[in-house]
PDB file of C-alpha atoms and ligand atoms in Angstrom:
ATOM      1  CA  MET A 159     115.844 184.110 194.495  1.00 43.00           C
ATOM      2  CA  ASP A 160     113.663 183.709 191.592  1.00 44.00           C
ATOM      3  CA  GLN A 161     112.890 187.084 189.765  1.00 44.00           C
ATOM      4  CA  ALA A 162     111.744 185.483 186.564  1.00 40.00           C
ATOM      5  CA  ASP A 163     108.463 187.255 186.968  1.00 43.00           C
ATOM      6  CA  ALA A 164     110.296 190.280 185.638  1.00 46.00           C
ATOM      7  CA  PRO A 165     107.692 192.855 184.713  1.00 46.00           C
ATOM      8  CA  GLU A 166     110.244 194.738 182.776  1.00 53.00           C
ATOM      9  CA  ALA A 167     111.204 191.940 180.588  1.00 48.00           C
ATOM     10  CA  SER A 168     109.398 193.366 177.662  1.00 53.00           C
ATOM     11  CA  GLU A 169     111.068 196.906 178.252  1.00 81.00           C
ATOM     12  CA  VAL A 170     114.587 195.389 177.854  1.00 90.00           C
ATOM     13  CA  PRO A 171     116.231 196.982 174.803  1.00 93.00           C
ATOM     14  CA  PRO A 172     117.510 194.341 172.255  1.00 94.00           C
ATOM     15  CA  HIS A 173     121.153 195.262 172.709  1.00 94.00           C
ATOM     16  CA  VAL A 174     120.671 194.987 176.664  1.00 95.00           C
ATOM     17  CA  ALA A 175     119.044 191.483 176.210  1.00 94.00           C
ATOM     18  CA  ALA A 176     121.951 190.501 174.005  1.00 95.00           C
ATOM     19  CA  ALA A 177     124.666 191.690 176.411  1.00 95.00           C
ATOM     20  CA  ARG A 178     122.662 189.753 179.202  1.00 95.00           C
ATOM     21  CA  ALA A 179     122.677 186.559 177.116  1.00 95.00           C
ATOM     22  CA  ARG A 180     126.433 186.809 176.422  1.00 95.00           C
ATOM     23  CA  TYR A 181     126.987 187.470 180.216  1.00 94.00           C
ATOM     24  CA  HIS A 182     124.825 184.444 181.283  1.00 93.00           C
ATOM     25  CA  ALA A 183     126.530 182.270 178.703  1.00 94.00           C
ATOM     26  CA  GLY A 184     129.979 183.259 180.105  1.00 93.00           C
ATOM     27  CA  LEU A 185     129.146 182.781 183.707  1.00 94.00           C
ATOM     28  CA  PRO A 186     131.442 180.093 185.281  1.00 94.00           C
ATOM     29  CA  ARG A 187     129.784 176.994 186.174  1.00 93.00           C
ATOM     30  CA  THR A 188     131.310 177.055 189.742  1.00 95.00           C
ATOM     31  CA  TYR A 189     129.747 180.577 190.503  1.00 95.00           C
ATOM     32  CA  ARG A 190     127.898 180.448 193.640  1.00 96.00           C
ATOM     33  CA  PRO A 191     125.907 183.564 193.942  1.00 96.00           C
ATOM     34  CA  TRP A 192     124.867 183.150 197.672  1.00 96.00           C
ATOM     35  CA  LEU A 193     128.204 182.422 198.766  1.00 96.00           C
ATOM     36  CA  HIS A 194     129.478 185.497 196.882  1.00 97.00           C
ATOM     37  CA  LEU A 195     126.843 187.584 198.825  1.00 96.00           C
ATOM     38  CA  ALA A 196     127.387 185.905 202.008  1.00 96.00           C
ATOM     39  CA  ALA A 197     131.218 185.875 202.264  1.00 95.00           C
ATOM     40  CA  PRO A 198     131.949 189.597 202.303  1.00 94.00           C
ATOM     41  CA  PHE A 199     129.133 190.326 204.615  1.00 96.00           C
ATOM     42  CA  ALA A 200     130.255 187.515 207.106  1.00 96.00           C
ATOM     43  CA  CYS A 201     133.803 188.979 206.985  1.00 96.00           C
ATOM     44  CA  GLY A 202     132.663 192.501 207.360  1.00 97.00           C
ATOM     45  CA  ALA A 203     130.418 191.396 210.372  1.00 97.00           C
ATOM     46  CA  ALA A 204     133.307 189.672 211.888  1.00 97.00           C
ATOM     47  CA  VAL A 205     135.664 192.749 211.597  1.00 97.00           C
ATOM     48  CA  ILE A 206     133.113 195.097 213.104  1.00 98.00           C
ATOM     49  CA  ALA A 207     132.230 192.740 215.786  1.00 98.00           C
ATOM     50  CA  GLY A 208     136.105 192.308 216.577  1.00 97.00           C
ATOM     51  CA  CYS A 209     136.350 196.083 216.646  1.00 97.00           C
ATOM     52  CA  ILE A 210     133.445 196.606 218.980  1.00 97.00           C
ATOM     53  CA  ALA A 211     134.556 193.806 221.161  1.00 97.00           C
ATOM     54  CA  CYS A 212     137.950 195.465 221.569  1.00 96.00           C
ATOM     55  CA  LEU A 213     136.651 199.061 222.564  1.00 96.00           C
ATOM     56  CA  GLU A 214     137.788 200.052 225.954  1.00 95.00           C
ATOM     57  CA  GLY A 215     134.983 202.649 226.478  1.00 93.00           C
ATOM     58  CA  PRO A 216     135.169 205.537 223.872  1.00 93.00           C
ATOM     59  CA  ALA A 217     134.675 208.991 225.201  1.00 93.00           C
ATOM     60  CA  LEU A 218     131.635 211.031 223.380  1.00 94.00           C
ATOM     61  CA  SER A 219     134.364 212.904 221.569  1.00 94.00           C
ATOM     62  CA  ASP A 220     135.952 209.841 220.157  1.00 95.00           C
ATOM     63  CA  MET A 221     132.485 208.786 218.559  1.00 96.00           C
ATOM     64  CA  ALA A 222     132.948 211.939 216.377  1.00 97.00           C
ATOM     65  CA  VAL A 223     135.116 209.687 214.093  1.00 97.00           C
ATOM     66  CA  VAL A 224     131.963 207.655 212.998  1.00 98.00           C
ATOM     67  CA  PRO A 225     130.045 210.547 211.376  1.00 98.00           C
ATOM     68  CA  ALA A 226     133.418 212.075 209.989  1.00 97.00           C
ATOM     69  CA  MET A 227     134.326 208.620 208.458  1.00 97.00           C
ATOM     70  CA  TRP A 228     130.889 208.230 207.099  1.00 98.00           C
ATOM     71  CA  ILE A 229     130.930 211.470 205.186  1.00 98.00           C
ATOM     72  CA  ALA A 230     134.489 211.029 204.028  1.00 97.00           C
ATOM     73  CA  SER A 231     133.459 207.749 202.624  1.00 97.00           C
ATOM     74  CA  ILE A 232     130.519 209.225 200.817  1.00 98.00           C
ATOM     75  CA  ALA A 233     133.085 211.752 199.312  1.00 98.00           C
ATOM     76  CA  VAL A 234     135.475 208.832 198.445  1.00 97.00           C
ATOM     77  CA  GLU A 235     132.740 206.843 196.881  1.00 97.00           C
ATOM     78  CA  TRP A 236     131.721 209.572 194.579  1.00 97.00           C
ATOM     79  CA  ARG A 237     135.257 209.981 193.416  1.00 97.00           C
ATOM     80  CA  PHE A 238     136.049 206.282 193.106  1.00 96.00           C
ATOM     81  CA  HIS A 239     132.960 205.917 190.894  1.00 97.00           C
ATOM     82  CA  ARG A 240     133.706 209.007 188.650  1.00 97.00           C
ATOM     83  CA  ASP A 241     137.603 208.541 188.421  1.00 96.00           C
ATOM     84  CA  LEU A 242     138.143 204.765 188.669  1.00 96.00           C
ATOM     85  CA  LEU A 243     134.969 203.006 187.568  1.00 96.00           C
ATOM     86  CA  HIS A 244     134.116 205.374 184.674  1.00 97.00           C
ATOM     87  CA  ARG A 245     137.604 206.006 183.549  1.00 95.00           C
ATOM     88  CA  ARG A 246     140.164 203.579 182.251  1.00 95.00           C
ATOM     89  CA  VAL A 247     143.114 204.360 184.425  1.00 94.00           C
ATOM     90  CA  PRO A 248     146.329 201.943 184.261  1.00 94.00           C
ATOM     91  CA  PRO A 249     146.784 199.502 186.033  1.00 94.00           C
ATOM     92  CA  LEU A 250     143.176 199.378 187.298  1.00 92.00           C
ATOM     93  CA  GLN A 251     141.530 199.022 183.913  1.00 94.00           C
ATOM     94  CA  LEU A 252     139.695 196.085 185.126  1.00 92.00           C
ATOM     95  CA  LEU A 253     137.560 198.408 187.297  1.00 93.00           C
ATOM     96  CA  TYR A 254     136.332 200.178 184.248  1.00 95.00           C
ATOM     97  CA  ASP A 255     135.688 197.017 182.305  1.00 95.00           C
ATOM     98  CA  LYS A 256     133.821 195.543 185.205  1.00 94.00           C
ATOM     99  CA  HIS A 257     131.708 198.682 185.825  1.00 96.00           C
ATOM    100  CA  THR A 258     131.399 200.731 182.842  1.00 95.00           C
ATOM    101  CA  VAL A 259     131.593 198.062 180.030  1.00 95.00           C
ATOM    102  CA  SER A 260     129.916 195.146 181.909  1.00 95.00           C
ATOM    103  CA  HIS A 261     127.587 196.516 184.587  1.00 97.00           C
ATOM    104  CA  HIS A 262     126.293 199.476 182.612  1.00 97.00           C
ATOM    105  CA  SER A 263     125.782 197.364 179.489  1.00 96.00           C
ATOM    106  CA  LEU A 264     123.629 194.940 181.395  1.00 97.00           C
ATOM    107  CA  TYR A 265     121.462 197.404 183.270  1.00 97.00           C
ATOM    108  CA  VAL A 266     120.022 200.569 181.749  1.00 96.00           C
ATOM    109  CA  ASP A 267     117.420 203.160 183.052  1.00 94.00           C
ATOM    110  CA  GLY A 268     114.132 201.285 182.616  1.00 93.00           C
ATOM    111  CA  ALA A 269     115.845 197.764 182.610  1.00 95.00           C
ATOM    112  CA  MET A 270     117.492 197.727 185.894  1.00 96.00           C
ATOM    113  CA  GLN A 271     116.441 194.546 187.405  1.00 96.00           C
ATOM    114  CA  ILE A 272     118.514 191.327 187.800  1.00 95.00           C
ATOM    115  CA  ALA A 273     116.997 188.164 186.491  1.00 90.00           C
ATOM    116  CA  SER A 274     118.123 185.808 189.037  1.00 92.00           C
ATOM    117  CA  ALA A 275     120.753 185.653 191.992  1.00 95.00           C
ATOM    118  CA  ARG A 276     123.273 184.590 189.374  1.00 94.00           C
ATOM    119  CA  ASP A 277     123.490 188.192 188.416  1.00 96.00           C
ATOM    120  CA  PHE A 278     125.030 189.044 191.844  1.00 97.00           C
ATOM    121  CA  ARG A 279     128.326 188.665 189.827  1.00 96.00           C
ATOM    122  CA  ALA A 280     127.469 191.795 187.802  1.00 96.00           C
ATOM    123  CA  ILE A 281     126.409 193.851 190.864  1.00 96.00           C
ATOM    124  CA  LEU A 282     128.690 193.069 193.747  1.00 96.00           C
ATOM    125  CA  PHE A 283     132.311 193.698 194.127  1.00 94.00           C
ATOM    126  CA  PRO A 284     134.539 190.551 193.972  1.00 92.00           C
ATOM    127  CA  TRP A 285     134.364 188.617 197.175  1.00 90.00           C
ATOM    128  CA  TRP A 286     137.928 189.648 198.260  1.00 91.00           C
ATOM    129  CA  ALA A 287     137.195 193.384 197.925  1.00 92.00           C
ATOM    130  CA  LEU A 288     135.858 193.811 201.340  1.00 94.00           C
ATOM    131  CA  PRO A 289     138.723 191.971 203.254  1.00 93.00           C
ATOM    132  CA  ALA A 290     141.240 194.028 200.933  1.00 94.00           C
ATOM    133  CA  LEU A 291     139.430 197.231 201.896  1.00 93.00           C
ATOM    134  CA  ALA A 292     139.830 196.196 205.768  1.00 94.00           C
ATOM    135  CA  ALA A 293     143.296 195.594 205.337  1.00 96.00           C
ATOM    136  CA  ALA A 294     143.933 198.881 203.455  1.00 96.00           C
ATOM    137  CA  LEU A 295     142.088 200.593 206.528  1.00 96.00           C
ATOM    138  CA  GLY A 296     144.318 198.884 208.841  1.00 96.00           C
ATOM    139  CA  PRO A 297     147.425 201.336 208.607  1.00 97.00           C
ATOM    140  CA  PRO A 298     145.399 204.519 208.903  1.00 96.00           C
ATOM    141  CA  ALA A 299     143.340 203.053 211.769  1.00 97.00           C
ATOM    142  CA  LEU A 300     146.322 202.141 213.542  1.00 96.00           C
ATOM    143  CA  LEU A 301     147.820 205.572 213.083  1.00 97.00           C
ATOM    144  CA  LEU A 302     144.809 207.282 214.198  1.00 95.00           C
ATOM    145  CA  GLY A 303     144.659 204.919 217.104  1.00 95.00           C
ATOM    146  CA  LEU A 304     148.088 205.724 218.077  1.00 96.00           C
ATOM    147  CA  VAL A 305     147.513 209.609 217.811  1.00 96.00           C
ATOM    148  CA  CYS A 306     143.998 209.897 219.246  1.00 95.00           C
ATOM    149  CA  GLY A 307     143.521 206.476 221.238  1.00 94.00           C
ATOM    150  CA  GLY A 308     142.855 203.002 220.340  1.00 96.00           C
ATOM    151  CA  ASP A 309     139.157 203.261 220.332  1.00 97.00           C
ATOM    152  CA  VAL A 310     139.117 206.018 217.449  1.00 97.00           C
ATOM    153  CA  GLY A 311     141.075 203.743 215.277  1.00 97.00           C
ATOM    154  CA  ARG A 312     138.779 200.810 215.903  1.00 97.00           C
ATOM    155  CA  LEU A 313     135.765 202.936 215.248  1.00 98.00           C
ATOM    156  CA  LEU A 314     137.282 204.265 212.086  1.00 97.00           C
ATOM    157  CA  MET A 315     137.729 200.565 210.890  1.00 97.00           C
ATOM    158  CA  ALA A 316     134.260 199.572 211.943  1.00 98.00           C
ATOM    159  CA  THR A 317     132.618 202.560 210.264  1.00 98.00           C
ATOM    160  CA  GLY A 318     134.651 202.020 206.943  1.00 98.00           C
ATOM    161  CA  VAL A 319     133.644 198.441 206.744  1.00 98.00           C
ATOM    162  CA  LEU A 320     130.189 199.045 207.803  1.00 98.00           C
ATOM    163  CA  TYR A 321     129.999 201.682 204.920  1.00 98.00           C
ATOM    164  CA  VAL A 322     131.072 199.202 202.267  1.00 97.00           C
ATOM    165  CA  MET A 323     128.704 196.626 203.406  1.00 97.00           C
ATOM    166  CA  VAL A 324     125.763 199.245 203.231  1.00 97.00           C
ATOM    167  CA  TYR A 325     127.060 200.288 199.800  1.00 97.00           C
ATOM    168  CA  GLU A 326     126.912 196.711 198.524  1.00 97.00           C
ATOM    169  CA  ALA A 327     123.452 196.149 199.908  1.00 97.00           C
ATOM    170  CA  MET A 328     122.012 199.351 198.636  1.00 97.00           C
ATOM    171  CA  HIS A 329     123.366 198.837 195.198  1.00 98.00           C
ATOM    172  CA  LEU A 330     121.959 195.265 195.003  1.00 98.00           C
ATOM    173  CA  THR A 331     118.644 196.463 196.276  1.00 97.00           C
ATOM    174  CA  TYR A 332     118.402 199.241 193.455  1.00 98.00           C
ATOM    175  CA  HIS A 333     118.687 196.179 190.953  1.00 97.00           C
ATOM    176  CA  LEU A 334     115.834 194.059 192.550  1.00 97.00           C
ATOM    177  CA  ARG A 335     112.426 194.003 191.383  1.00 94.00           C
ATOM    178  CA  PRO A 336     110.517 197.089 192.323  1.00 93.00           C
ATOM    179  CA  SER A 337     108.065 195.270 194.418  1.00 93.00           C
ATOM    180  CA  HIS A 338     110.874 193.597 196.409  1.00 95.00           C
ATOM    181  CA  PRO A 339     110.293 194.276 200.315  1.00 95.00           C
ATOM    182  CA  LEU A 340     113.713 196.064 200.504  1.00 95.00           C
ATOM    183  CA  ARG A 341     112.557 198.640 198.011  1.00 94.00           C
ATOM    184  CA  ARG A 342     109.882 199.542 200.355  1.00 93.00           C
ATOM    185  CA  LEU A 343     112.190 200.809 203.123  1.00 95.00           C
ATOM    186  CA  PRO A 344     112.137 204.524 203.700  1.00 95.00           C
ATOM    187  CA  GLY A 345     114.098 206.451 201.351  1.00 94.00           C
ATOM    188  CA  VAL A 346     115.300 203.363 199.152  1.00 96.00           C
ATOM    189  CA  GLU A 347     112.960 203.973 196.258  1.00 95.00           C
ATOM    190  CA  ARG A 348     114.274 207.663 195.678  1.00 95.00           C
ATOM    191  CA  LEU A 349     117.785 206.484 195.856  1.00 97.00           C
ATOM    192  CA  ALA A 350     116.895 203.417 193.373  1.00 97.00           C
ATOM    193  CA  ARG A 351     115.532 206.127 191.004  1.00 96.00           C
ATOM    194  CA  HIS A 352     118.643 208.320 191.535  1.00 97.00           C
ATOM    195  CA  HIS A 353     120.703 205.306 190.583  1.00 97.00           C
ATOM    196  CA  ALA A 354     118.654 204.245 187.563  1.00 96.00           C
ATOM    197  CA  LEU A 355     119.040 207.792 186.228  1.00 96.00           C
ATOM    198  CA  HIS A 356     122.967 207.136 186.460  1.00 98.00           C
ATOM    199  CA  HIS A 357     122.359 203.996 184.420  1.00 97.00           C
ATOM    200  CA  ASP A 358     121.160 206.200 181.450  1.00 95.00           C
ATOM    201  CA  PRO A 359     124.117 205.881 179.104  1.00 93.00           C
ATOM    202  CA  ARG A 360     123.967 209.721 178.274  1.00 93.00           C
ATOM    203  CA  ARG A 361     124.356 210.494 182.090  1.00 94.00           C
ATOM    204  CA  MET A 362     126.512 207.709 183.432  1.00 95.00           C
ATOM    205  CA  GLN A 363     130.005 209.439 183.067  1.00 92.00           C
ATOM    206  CA  ARG A 364     129.046 212.531 184.963  1.00 93.00           C
ATOM    207  CA  GLU A 365     125.800 212.487 186.860  1.00 96.00           C
ATOM    208  CA  ASN A 366     124.371 210.780 190.041  1.00 97.00           C
ATOM    209  CA  LEU A 367     127.748 209.217 190.883  1.00 97.00           C
ATOM    210  CA  GLY A 368     126.549 208.597 194.648  1.00 97.00           C
ATOM    211  CA  VAL A 369     125.130 205.177 195.309  1.00 97.00           C
ATOM    212  CA  THR A 370     124.393 205.350 199.207  1.00 97.00           C
ATOM    213  CA  SER A 371     123.334 208.898 199.292  1.00 96.00           C
ATOM    214  CA  ARG A 372     122.771 211.952 197.024  1.00 96.00           C
ATOM    215  CA  LEU A 373     124.882 214.215 199.188  1.00 97.00           C
ATOM    216  CA  TRP A 374     128.018 214.589 197.232  1.00 97.00           C
ATOM    217  CA  ASP A 375     126.206 214.837 193.971  1.00 97.00           C
ATOM    218  CA  ARG A 376     124.520 217.910 195.401  1.00 96.00           C
ATOM    219  CA  LEU A 377     127.803 219.464 196.670  1.00 96.00           C
ATOM    220  CA  ARG A 378     129.569 218.672 193.220  1.00 97.00           C
ATOM    221  CA  GLY A 379     126.678 219.640 191.179  1.00 95.00           C
ATOM    222  CA  THR A 380     126.518 216.205 189.486  1.00 97.00           C
ATOM    223  CA  LEU A 381     122.877 215.702 190.634  1.00 95.00           C
ATOM    224  CA  ALA A 382     120.746 214.724 187.444  1.00 91.00           C
ATOM    225  CA  ARG A 383     117.839 217.177 186.763  1.00 73.00           C
TER     226      ARG A 383
HETATM  227 ZN1  LIG B  34     124.000 199.729 189.379  1.00 83.79          ZN
HETATM  228 ZN1  LIG B  35     128.455 203.859 187.267  1.00 83.79          ZN
END
């Protein structure tokens, strides 16, 4: 991906340009952006395909776990963003450093666009995050499977993994050039603006904490006006 035609280049504040120069200078030579993008999505797709392949024929009532898990994930995402990405909580200070210190210093409202694929490292979770999340979802999925039936557990796992893939894809899309085809998908531009407002340093600690939707910001009163 070459986004060097960045129309916003002249709008990048000097301190953001300096942060980006430091970031690019510090990027490991071995960093492979497309591998970083592809690995978690391939892993996630494999987990979802495995869950679907093992379904034994879920009842309609079993399917309720899908919207329930999706809404629960929206709530968890909002809280994770507020309490762990924007607060330095031992022993998870790395999350704060990667998000508040790094990600938010590289992209601010008005200068949201990545320069090239090498900036994926500043947007995406580490490659191991999705497999780790799938592993963490294992015990609750197993427990739910034992109580409510195996298909319910499999659907919980598939929905949780799909949610994280959607989160990653949408967050990356918000940081692409505004003319990118993905930005023209229905609803994306509105959410991109929602996220850009979150990248205003005066708002980032408390407003527009939802990434995949505005729902939880609405419910919790953290929607930027
Ligand atoms: Zn962002
Ligand atoms: Zn943030």
